[in-house]
Amino acid sequence: MCPTPTPPQAALLSPSTSSTDQANEAIRVFLRARAGRALCPAERAEYGRLLGVYTRALRGEMEKAA
């Protein structure tokens, strides 16, 4: 049974922190809160959404660098 879902956590980083770093920290916070157990379907969906945010941020930074 999935515990009550928690709302997505915003990474508490400085405004100068890159969006990739913010997305990465959001993933870390999300997974730390669930350490030691499998993710329920709703949590897997949220994790997938966070990975998508991270991937888009990383691609955006790579495009800027190119």
C-alpha positions as a LaTeX table, in Angstrom:
\begin{tabular}{lrrr}
\hline
Residue & $x$ (\AA) & $y$ (\AA) & $z$ (\AA) \\
\hline
Met1 & 0.00 & 0.00 & 0.00 \\
Cys2 & 1.27 & 3.40 & $-0.95$ \\
Pro3 & 1.59 & 5.92 & 1.90 \\
Thr4 & $-0.18$ & 9.22 & 1.52 \\
Pro5 & 1.61 & 11.00 & $-1.32$ \\
Thr6 & 3.60 & 14.03 & $-0.41$ \\
Pro7 & 3.55 & 17.08 & $-2.62$ \\
Pro8 & 6.61 & 17.63 & $-4.81$ \\
Gln9 & 9.39 & 19.28 & $-2.88$ \\
Ala10 & 11.01 & 22.36 & $-4.32$ \\
Ala11 & 14.75 & 22.27 & $-3.96$ \\
Leu12 & 15.87 & 24.94 & $-1.52$ \\
Leu13 & 18.79 & 26.24 & $-3.50$ \\
Ser14 & 19.97 & 29.73 & $-4.28$ \\
Pro15 & 18.48 & 31.47 & $-7.32$ \\
Ser16 & 21.87 & 31.25 & $-9.03$ \\
Thr17 & 21.80 & 27.45 & $-8.89$ \\
Ser18 & 21.25 & 25.88 & $-12.31$ \\
Ser19 & 17.93 & 24.28 & $-13.18$ \\
Thr20 & 19.76 & 20.97 & $-13.61$ \\
Asp21 & 21.11 & 21.20 & $-10.07$ \\
Gln22 & 17.66 & 22.09 & $-8.76$ \\
Ala23 & 16.04 & 19.16 & $-10.56$ \\
Asn24 & 18.76 & 16.81 & $-9.34$ \\
Glu25 & 18.27 & 17.97 & $-5.75$ \\
Ala26 & 14.49 & 17.50 & $-6.05$ \\
Ile27 & 15.10 & 13.89 & $-7.12$ \\
Arg28 & 17.49 & 13.34 & $-4.21$ \\
Val29 & 15.02 & 14.77 & $-1.67$ \\
Phe30 & 12.20 & 12.68 & $-3.14$ \\
Leu31 & 14.18 & 9.43 & $-2.98$ \\
Arg32 & 15.71 & 10.12 & 0.45 \\
Ala33 & 12.19 & 10.46 & 1.88 \\
Arg34 & 11.44 & 6.95 & 0.57 \\
Ala35 & 14.76 & 5.24 & 1.33 \\
Gly36 & 14.64 & 1.55 & 2.04 \\
Arg37 & 11.36 & 0.71 & 0.36 \\
Ala38 & 9.96 & 0.21 & $-3.11$ \\
Leu39 & 8.07 & 3.05 & $-4.74$ \\
Cys40 & 4.32 & 2.64 & $-5.14$ \\
Pro41 & 2.79 & 3.35 & $-8.58$ \\
Ala42 & 1.99 & 7.00 & $-7.75$ \\
Glu43 & 5.54 & 7.54 & $-6.48$ \\
Arg44 & 7.02 & 5.90 & $-9.59$ \\
Ala45 & 4.96 & 8.31 & $-11.69$ \\
Glu46 & 6.26 & 11.29 & $-9.70$ \\
Tyr47 & 9.83 & 9.99 & $-9.97$ \\
Gly48 & 9.36 & 9.70 & $-13.74$ \\
Arg49 & 8.08 & 13.27 & $-13.87$ \\
Leu50 & 11.10 & 14.49 & $-11.89$ \\
Leu51 & 13.45 & 12.60 & $-14.22$ \\
Gly52 & 11.76 & 14.30 & $-17.18$ \\
Val53 & 12.31 & 17.72 & $-15.59$ \\
Tyr54 & 15.97 & 16.85 & $-14.99$ \\
Thr55 & 16.45 & 15.55 & $-18.54$ \\
Arg56 & 14.91 & 18.68 & $-20.10$ \\
Ala57 & 17.07 & 20.92 & $-17.89$ \\
Leu58 & 20.22 & 19.00 & $-18.80$ \\
Arg59 & 19.43 & 19.14 & $-22.52$ \\
Gly60 & 18.76 & 22.87 & $-22.24$ \\
Glu61 & 22.14 & 23.45 & $-20.61$ \\
Met62 & 23.88 & 21.31 & $-23.24$ \\
Glu63 & 22.24 & 23.35 & $-26.01$ \\
Lys64 & 23.41 & 26.61 & $-24.42$ \\
Ala65 & 26.95 & 25.28 & $-24.22$ \\
Ala66 & 27.01 & 24.21 & $-27.85$ \\
\hline
\end{tabular}
